[in-house]
Amino acid sequence: MMKKTALSLVLIAMASTAQAACYADYKAKRDDPLKLHYGVIELSDDVCDDRKAARRQISDRLGANGWSLLKVQSIFDDRGLEERKESAGKFFLRF
């Protein structure tokens, strides 16, 4: 009985700390020559509910790779991930 109770407590603790993944789809550009792309990026949990912070995080990651963020299309959980995979192509979860 004690083992079952301990196991139950561990499972409950694990479930309460688990959070759904958070993603955004965006449009970006690179100049000289002009290149555009649509991509999907995973965000850290702390920016999922703050669109400005999410935009900063995406812009920083893209900027480190020579891209400029044009627009954050949407922020979504893993339920919207698969439907965007084909459209994002090589920019699916790249940055």
Short mmCIF file of N, CA, C and O in Angstrom, two decimals:
data_model
loop_
_atom_site.label_atom_id
_atom_site.label_comp_id
_atom_site.label_asym_id
_atom_site.label_seq_id
_atom_site.Cartn_x
_atom_site.Cartn_y
_atom_site.Cartn_z
N MET A 1 0.82 -1.20 0.00
CA MET A 1 0.00 0.00 0.00
C MET A 1 0.86 1.26 0.00
O MET A 1 0.58 2.21 -0.71
N MET A 2 1.94 1.24 0.76
CA MET A 2 2.82 2.40 0.86
C MET A 2 3.49 2.68 -0.48
O MET A 2 3.64 3.83 -0.87
N LYS A 3 3.87 1.62 -1.21
CA LYS A 3 4.50 1.80 -2.52
C LYS A 3 3.54 2.42 -3.51
O LYS A 3 3.92 3.28 -4.29
N LYS A 4 2.29 2.00 -3.48
CA LYS A 4 1.29 2.56 -4.38
C LYS A 4 1.06 4.04 -4.09
O LYS A 4 0.94 4.85 -5.00
N THR A 5 1.01 4.40 -2.82
CA THR A 5 0.82 5.79 -2.43
C THR A 5 2.00 6.64 -2.88
O THR A 5 1.81 7.73 -3.43
N ALA A 6 3.20 6.15 -2.67
CA ALA A 6 4.40 6.89 -3.07
C ALA A 6 4.44 7.07 -4.58
O ALA A 6 4.75 8.15 -5.09
N LEU A 7 4.12 6.01 -5.31
CA LEU A 7 4.10 6.08 -6.77
C LEU A 7 3.05 7.08 -7.24
O LEU A 7 3.29 7.88 -8.14
N SER A 8 1.89 7.06 -6.62
CA SER A 8 0.83 8.00 -6.98
C SER A 8 1.27 9.44 -6.75
O SER A 8 1.02 10.32 -7.58
N LEU A 9 1.94 9.71 -5.65
CA LEU A 9 2.41 11.06 -5.35
C LEU A 9 3.45 11.52 -6.37
O LEU A 9 3.44 12.67 -6.81
N VAL A 10 4.34 10.63 -6.76
CA VAL A 10 5.35 10.96 -7.77
C VAL A 10 4.68 11.28 -9.10
O VAL A 10 5.02 12.26 -9.77
N LEU A 11 3.71 10.48 -9.52
CA LEU A 11 3.01 10.71 -10.78
C LEU A 11 2.24 12.02 -10.76
O LEU A 11 2.22 12.76 -11.74
N ILE A 12 1.62 12.33 -9.66
CA ILE A 12 0.88 13.59 -9.52
C ILE A 12 1.85 14.78 -9.61
O ILE A 12 1.58 15.76 -10.29
N ALA A 13 2.98 14.67 -8.95
CA ALA A 13 3.97 15.75 -8.98
C ALA A 13 4.50 15.95 -10.39
O ALA A 13 4.66 17.09 -10.86
N MET A 14 4.76 14.88 -11.10
CA MET A 14 5.25 14.98 -12.47
C MET A 14 4.20 15.61 -13.38
O MET A 14 4.52 16.45 -14.21
N ALA A 15 2.97 15.24 -13.22
CA ALA A 15 1.89 15.77 -14.05
C ALA A 15 1.68 17.26 -13.80
O ALA A 15 1.42 18.02 -14.72
N SER A 16 1.81 17.69 -12.58
CA SER A 16 1.57 19.10 -12.28
C SER A 16 2.69 20.00 -12.76
O SER A 16 2.48 21.17 -13.01
N THR A 17 3.91 19.47 -12.90
CA THR A 17 5.02 20.29 -13.38
C THR A 17 5.14 20.26 -14.89
O THR A 17 5.80 21.10 -15.47
N ALA A 18 4.49 19.32 -15.53
CA ALA A 18 4.56 19.25 -16.99
C ALA A 18 3.69 20.33 -17.59
O ALA A 18 2.57 20.57 -17.16
N GLN A 19 4.25 21.02 -18.59
CA GLN A 19 3.49 22.06 -19.27
C GLN A 19 3.49 21.77 -20.76
O GLN A 19 4.40 21.16 -21.29
N ALA A 20 2.47 22.22 -21.42
CA ALA A 20 2.40 22.04 -22.86
C ALA A 20 3.47 22.89 -23.52
O ALA A 20 3.79 23.98 -23.06
N ALA A 21 4.01 22.38 -24.59
CA ALA A 21 5.01 23.12 -25.34
C ALA A 21 4.37 24.35 -25.98
O ALA A 21 3.17 24.38 -26.23
N CYS A 22 5.18 25.33 -26.26
CA CYS A 22 4.70 26.59 -26.81
C CYS A 22 5.52 26.91 -28.07
O CYS A 22 6.74 26.83 -28.05
N TYR A 23 4.83 27.29 -29.14
CA TYR A 23 5.46 27.56 -30.42
C TYR A 23 4.90 28.83 -31.02
O TYR A 23 3.84 29.29 -30.63
N ALA A 24 5.60 29.36 -32.00
CA ALA A 24 5.11 30.50 -32.77
C ALA A 24 5.45 30.28 -34.23
O ALA A 24 6.45 29.64 -34.56
N ASP A 25 4.60 30.78 -35.10
CA ASP A 25 4.97 30.82 -36.51
C ASP A 25 5.20 32.29 -36.86
O ASP A 25 4.59 33.19 -36.29
N TYR A 26 6.12 32.52 -37.77
CA TYR A 26 6.59 33.88 -38.03
C TYR A 26 7.01 34.02 -39.50
O TYR A 26 7.17 33.02 -40.22
N LYS A 27 7.24 35.27 -39.90
CA LYS A 27 7.82 35.59 -41.20
C LYS A 27 9.09 36.39 -40.94
O LYS A 27 9.12 37.24 -40.05
N ALA A 28 10.13 36.10 -41.73
CA ALA A 28 11.41 36.77 -41.54
C ALA A 28 12.03 37.09 -42.89
O ALA A 28 11.63 36.54 -43.92
N LYS A 29 13.01 37.99 -42.85
CA LYS A 29 13.71 38.36 -44.09
C LYS A 29 15.20 38.48 -43.84
O LYS A 29 15.67 38.62 -42.71
N ARG A 30 15.93 38.43 -44.93
CA ARG A 30 17.37 38.66 -44.96
C ARG A 30 17.61 39.54 -46.18
O ARG A 30 17.08 39.27 -47.25
N ASP A 31 18.43 40.58 -46.04
CA ASP A 31 18.69 41.51 -47.14
C ASP A 31 19.97 41.15 -47.89
O ASP A 31 20.85 40.48 -47.36
N ASP A 32 20.04 41.67 -49.12
CA ASP A 32 21.23 41.67 -49.97
C ASP A 32 21.81 40.29 -50.24
O ASP A 32 22.88 39.96 -49.71
N PRO A 33 21.21 39.49 -51.04
CA PRO A 33 19.94 39.70 -51.75
C PRO A 33 18.76 39.39 -50.82
O PRO A 33 18.90 38.64 -49.86
N LEU A 34 17.62 39.95 -51.17
CA LEU A 34 16.42 39.75 -50.36
C LEU A 34 16.00 38.28 -50.36
O LEU A 34 15.88 37.66 -51.40
N LYS A 35 15.82 37.75 -49.16
CA LYS A 35 15.30 36.39 -48.98
C LYS A 35 14.22 36.47 -47.91
O LYS A 35 14.37 37.20 -46.92
N LEU A 36 13.16 35.74 -48.09
CA LEU A 36 12.05 35.70 -47.14
C LEU A 36 11.82 34.26 -46.71
O LEU A 36 12.07 33.33 -47.50
N HIS A 37 11.37 34.08 -45.50
CA HIS A 37 10.95 32.72 -45.10
C HIS A 37 9.86 32.77 -44.04
O HIS A 37 9.70 33.75 -43.32
N TYR A 38 9.09 31.69 -44.03
CA TYR A 38 8.07 31.43 -43.02
C TYR A 38 8.64 30.29 -42.17
O TYR A 38 9.19 29.32 -42.69
N GLY A 39 8.54 30.41 -40.85
CA GLY A 39 9.08 29.37 -40.00
C GLY A 39 8.25 29.14 -38.75
O GLY A 39 7.32 29.91 -38.44
N VAL A 40 8.60 28.09 -38.05
CA VAL A 40 7.99 27.73 -36.77
C VAL A 40 9.13 27.58 -35.77
O VAL A 40 10.15 26.96 -36.08
N ILE A 41 8.95 28.15 -34.60
CA ILE A 41 9.99 28.16 -33.58
C ILE A 41 9.39 27.76 -32.24
O ILE A 41 8.25 28.09 -31.94
N GLU A 42 10.15 27.02 -31.45
CA GLU A 42 9.70 26.69 -30.09
C GLU A 42 10.11 27.81 -29.15
O GLU A 42 11.24 28.30 -29.23
N LEU A 43 9.20 28.21 -28.30
CA LEU A 43 9.46 29.28 -27.34
C LEU A 43 9.67 28.73 -25.95
O LEU A 43 9.16 27.66 -25.62
N SER A 44 10.38 29.48 -25.13
CA SER A 44 10.52 29.07 -23.73
C SER A 44 9.18 29.34 -23.02
O SER A 44 8.42 30.22 -23.42
N ASP A 45 8.90 28.56 -21.99
CA ASP A 45 7.61 28.63 -21.29
C ASP A 45 7.30 30.02 -20.74
O ASP A 45 6.15 30.42 -20.68
N ASP A 46 8.34 30.76 -20.35
CA ASP A 46 8.10 32.05 -19.71
C ASP A 46 7.61 33.15 -20.64
O ASP A 46 7.19 34.20 -20.19
N VAL A 47 7.63 32.92 -21.96
CA VAL A 47 7.15 33.96 -22.89
C VAL A 47 5.86 33.58 -23.61
O VAL A 47 5.35 34.35 -24.41
N CYS A 48 5.32 32.43 -23.31
CA CYS A 48 4.12 31.95 -24.02
C CYS A 48 2.93 32.88 -23.89
O CYS A 48 2.15 33.00 -24.83
N ASP A 49 2.78 33.52 -22.77
CA ASP A 49 1.62 34.38 -22.54
C ASP A 49 1.93 35.87 -22.70
O ASP A 49 1.10 36.72 -22.37
N ASP A 50 3.13 36.18 -23.19
CA ASP A 50 3.55 37.57 -23.34
C ASP A 50 4.04 37.78 -24.78
O ASP A 50 5.16 37.45 -25.12
N ARG A 51 3.16 38.30 -25.61
CA ARG A 51 3.48 38.44 -27.05
C ARG A 51 4.72 39.29 -27.29
O ARG A 51 5.52 38.99 -28.17
N LYS A 52 4.92 40.36 -26.51
CA LYS A 52 6.11 41.20 -26.68
C LYS A 52 7.38 40.43 -26.35
O LYS A 52 8.38 40.53 -27.06
N ALA A 53 7.35 39.68 -25.27
CA ALA A 53 8.52 38.89 -24.88
C ALA A 53 8.79 37.79 -25.91
O ALA A 53 9.94 37.51 -26.23
N ALA A 54 7.73 37.19 -26.43
CA ALA A 54 7.89 36.16 -27.46
C ALA A 54 8.53 36.77 -28.70
O ALA A 54 9.44 36.20 -29.30
N ARG A 55 8.06 37.94 -29.08
CA ARG A 55 8.62 38.63 -30.25
C ARG A 55 10.11 38.92 -30.05
O ARG A 55 10.91 38.72 -30.96
N ARG A 56 10.49 39.37 -28.86
CA ARG A 56 11.91 39.63 -28.56
C ARG A 56 12.73 38.36 -28.67
O ARG A 56 13.82 38.35 -29.24
N GLN A 57 12.21 37.27 -28.10
CA GLN A 57 12.94 36.00 -28.13
C GLN A 57 13.14 35.51 -29.57
O GLN A 57 14.23 35.11 -29.96
N ILE A 58 12.09 35.58 -30.36
CA ILE A 58 12.18 35.15 -31.77
C ILE A 58 13.15 36.06 -32.52
O ILE A 58 14.02 35.57 -33.26
N SER A 59 13.03 37.36 -32.34
CA SER A 59 13.89 38.32 -33.03
C SER A 59 15.36 38.09 -32.68
O SER A 59 16.23 38.12 -33.56
N ASP A 60 15.64 37.84 -31.40
CA ASP A 60 17.02 37.59 -30.97
C ASP A 60 17.60 36.33 -31.61
O ASP A 60 18.73 36.32 -32.08
N ARG A 61 16.82 35.25 -31.62
CA ARG A 61 17.30 34.00 -32.21
C ARG A 61 17.52 34.12 -33.71
O ARG A 61 18.50 33.64 -34.25
N LEU A 62 16.56 34.76 -34.38
CA LEU A 62 16.72 34.94 -35.82
C LEU A 62 17.88 35.87 -36.13
O LEU A 62 18.67 35.61 -37.04
N GLY A 63 18.00 36.97 -35.37
CA GLY A 63 19.07 37.93 -35.57
C GLY A 63 20.45 37.31 -35.43
O GLY A 63 21.38 37.67 -36.16
N ALA A 64 20.59 36.38 -34.52
CA ALA A 64 21.87 35.69 -34.33
C ALA A 64 22.25 34.87 -35.57
O ALA A 64 23.40 34.48 -35.72
N ASN A 65 21.28 34.63 -36.43
CA ASN A 65 21.51 33.85 -37.65
C ASN A 65 21.34 34.70 -38.91
O ASN A 65 21.17 34.16 -40.01
N GLY A 66 21.36 36.02 -38.77
CA GLY A 66 21.32 36.92 -39.91
C GLY A 66 19.95 37.21 -40.47
O GLY A 66 19.84 37.78 -41.56
N TRP A 67 18.89 36.87 -39.76
CA TRP A 67 17.52 37.11 -40.22
C TRP A 67 16.88 38.21 -39.39
O TRP A 67 17.19 38.36 -38.21
N SER A 68 15.95 38.95 -39.99
CA SER A 68 15.17 39.97 -39.29
C SER A 68 13.72 39.51 -39.22
O SER A 68 13.14 39.13 -40.24
N LEU A 69 13.16 39.56 -38.04
CA LEU A 69 11.76 39.19 -37.85
C LEU A 69 10.86 40.24 -38.48
O LEU A 69 11.02 41.43 -38.24
N LEU A 70 9.93 39.81 -39.30
CA LEU A 70 8.94 40.71 -39.89
C LEU A 70 7.64 40.68 -39.10
O LEU A 70 7.06 41.73 -38.81
N LYS A 71 7.16 39.47 -38.77
CA LYS A 71 5.86 39.35 -38.12
C LYS A 71 5.73 38.03 -37.39
O LYS A 71 6.14 36.99 -37.91
N VAL A 72 5.16 38.09 -36.20
CA VAL A 72 4.77 36.87 -35.50
C VAL A 72 3.33 36.60 -35.91
O VAL A 72 2.44 37.42 -35.66
N GLN A 73 3.12 35.49 -36.57
CA GLN A 73 1.78 35.14 -37.05
C GLN A 73 0.87 34.75 -35.89
O GLN A 73 -0.22 35.26 -35.75
N SER A 74 1.32 33.77 -35.10
CA SER A 74 0.52 33.29 -33.98
C SER A 74 1.41 32.54 -32.99
O SER A 74 2.51 32.13 -33.32
N ILE A 75 0.88 32.39 -31.79
CA ILE A 75 1.52 31.59 -30.74
C ILE A 75 0.54 30.48 -30.42
O ILE A 75 -0.65 30.73 -30.24
N PHE A 76 1.03 29.25 -30.36
CA PHE A 76 0.14 28.10 -30.23
C PHE A 76 0.83 26.97 -29.49
O PHE A 76 2.04 27.01 -29.25
N ASP A 77 0.05 25.95 -29.11
CA ASP A 77 0.63 24.79 -28.43
C ASP A 77 0.89 23.68 -29.45
O ASP A 77 0.74 23.89 -30.66
N ASP A 78 1.24 22.52 -28.97
CA ASP A 78 1.64 21.43 -29.88
C ASP A 78 0.52 20.91 -30.77
O ASP A 78 0.76 20.25 -31.76
N ARG A 79 -0.73 21.28 -30.46
CA ARG A 79 -1.83 20.86 -31.33
C ARG A 79 -1.76 21.52 -32.70
O ARG A 79 -2.28 20.98 -33.67
N GLY A 80 -1.14 22.67 -32.82
CA GLY A 80 -1.04 23.36 -34.10
C GLY A 80 0.26 23.12 -34.83
O GLY A 80 0.50 23.66 -35.91
N LEU A 81 1.10 22.29 -34.26
CA LEU A 81 2.45 22.10 -34.80
C LEU A 81 2.47 21.35 -36.13
O LEU A 81 3.06 21.81 -37.11
N GLU A 82 1.83 20.21 -36.18
CA GLU A 82 1.91 19.35 -37.36
C GLU A 82 1.35 20.00 -38.62
O GLU A 82 1.90 19.86 -39.71
N GLU A 83 0.29 20.78 -38.47
CA GLU A 83 -0.33 21.40 -39.64
C GLU A 83 0.55 22.48 -40.27
O GLU A 83 0.34 22.87 -41.41
N ARG A 84 1.56 22.97 -39.55
CA ARG A 84 2.45 24.01 -40.07
C ARG A 84 3.77 23.46 -40.59
O ARG A 84 4.55 24.19 -41.18
N LYS A 85 4.01 22.19 -40.36
CA LYS A 85 5.31 21.59 -40.68
C LYS A 85 5.66 21.70 -42.16
O LYS A 85 6.76 22.12 -42.52
N GLU A 86 4.76 21.35 -43.02
CA GLU A 86 5.04 21.37 -44.46
C GLU A 86 5.29 22.80 -44.95
O GLU A 86 6.21 23.05 -45.72
N SER A 87 4.49 23.75 -44.50
CA SER A 87 4.64 25.14 -44.93
C SER A 87 5.98 25.74 -44.48
O SER A 87 6.59 26.52 -45.20
N ALA A 88 6.44 25.36 -43.31
CA ALA A 88 7.68 25.89 -42.78
C ALA A 88 8.91 25.25 -43.43
O ALA A 88 9.99 25.85 -43.45
N GLY A 89 8.76 24.04 -43.93
CA GLY A 89 9.86 23.36 -44.61
C GLY A 89 11.13 23.31 -43.77
O GLY A 89 11.10 22.90 -42.62
N LYS A 90 12.25 23.78 -44.33
CA LYS A 90 13.54 23.70 -43.61
C LYS A 90 13.61 24.66 -42.42
O LYS A 90 14.53 24.59 -41.63
N PHE A 91 12.63 25.56 -42.29
CA PHE A 91 12.59 26.48 -41.16
C PHE A 91 11.63 26.02 -40.06
O PHE A 91 11.22 26.80 -39.20
N PHE A 92 11.27 24.75 -40.10
CA PHE A 92 10.43 24.16 -39.06
C PHE A 92 11.32 23.79 -37.87
O PHE A 92 12.19 22.91 -37.98
N LEU A 93 11.16 24.50 -36.77
CA LEU A 93 11.93 24.29 -35.53
C LEU A 93 13.44 24.41 -35.75
O LEU A 93 14.22 23.74 -35.08
N ARG A 94 13.85 25.23 -36.70
CA ARG A 94 15.27 25.40 -37.00
C ARG A 94 15.99 26.29 -35.99
O ARG A 94 17.15 26.07 -35.68
N PHE A 95 15.32 27.33 -35.51
CA PHE A 95 15.99 28.29 -34.62
C PHE A 95 15.51 28.17 -33.20
O PHE A 95 14.44 27.90 -32.88
#
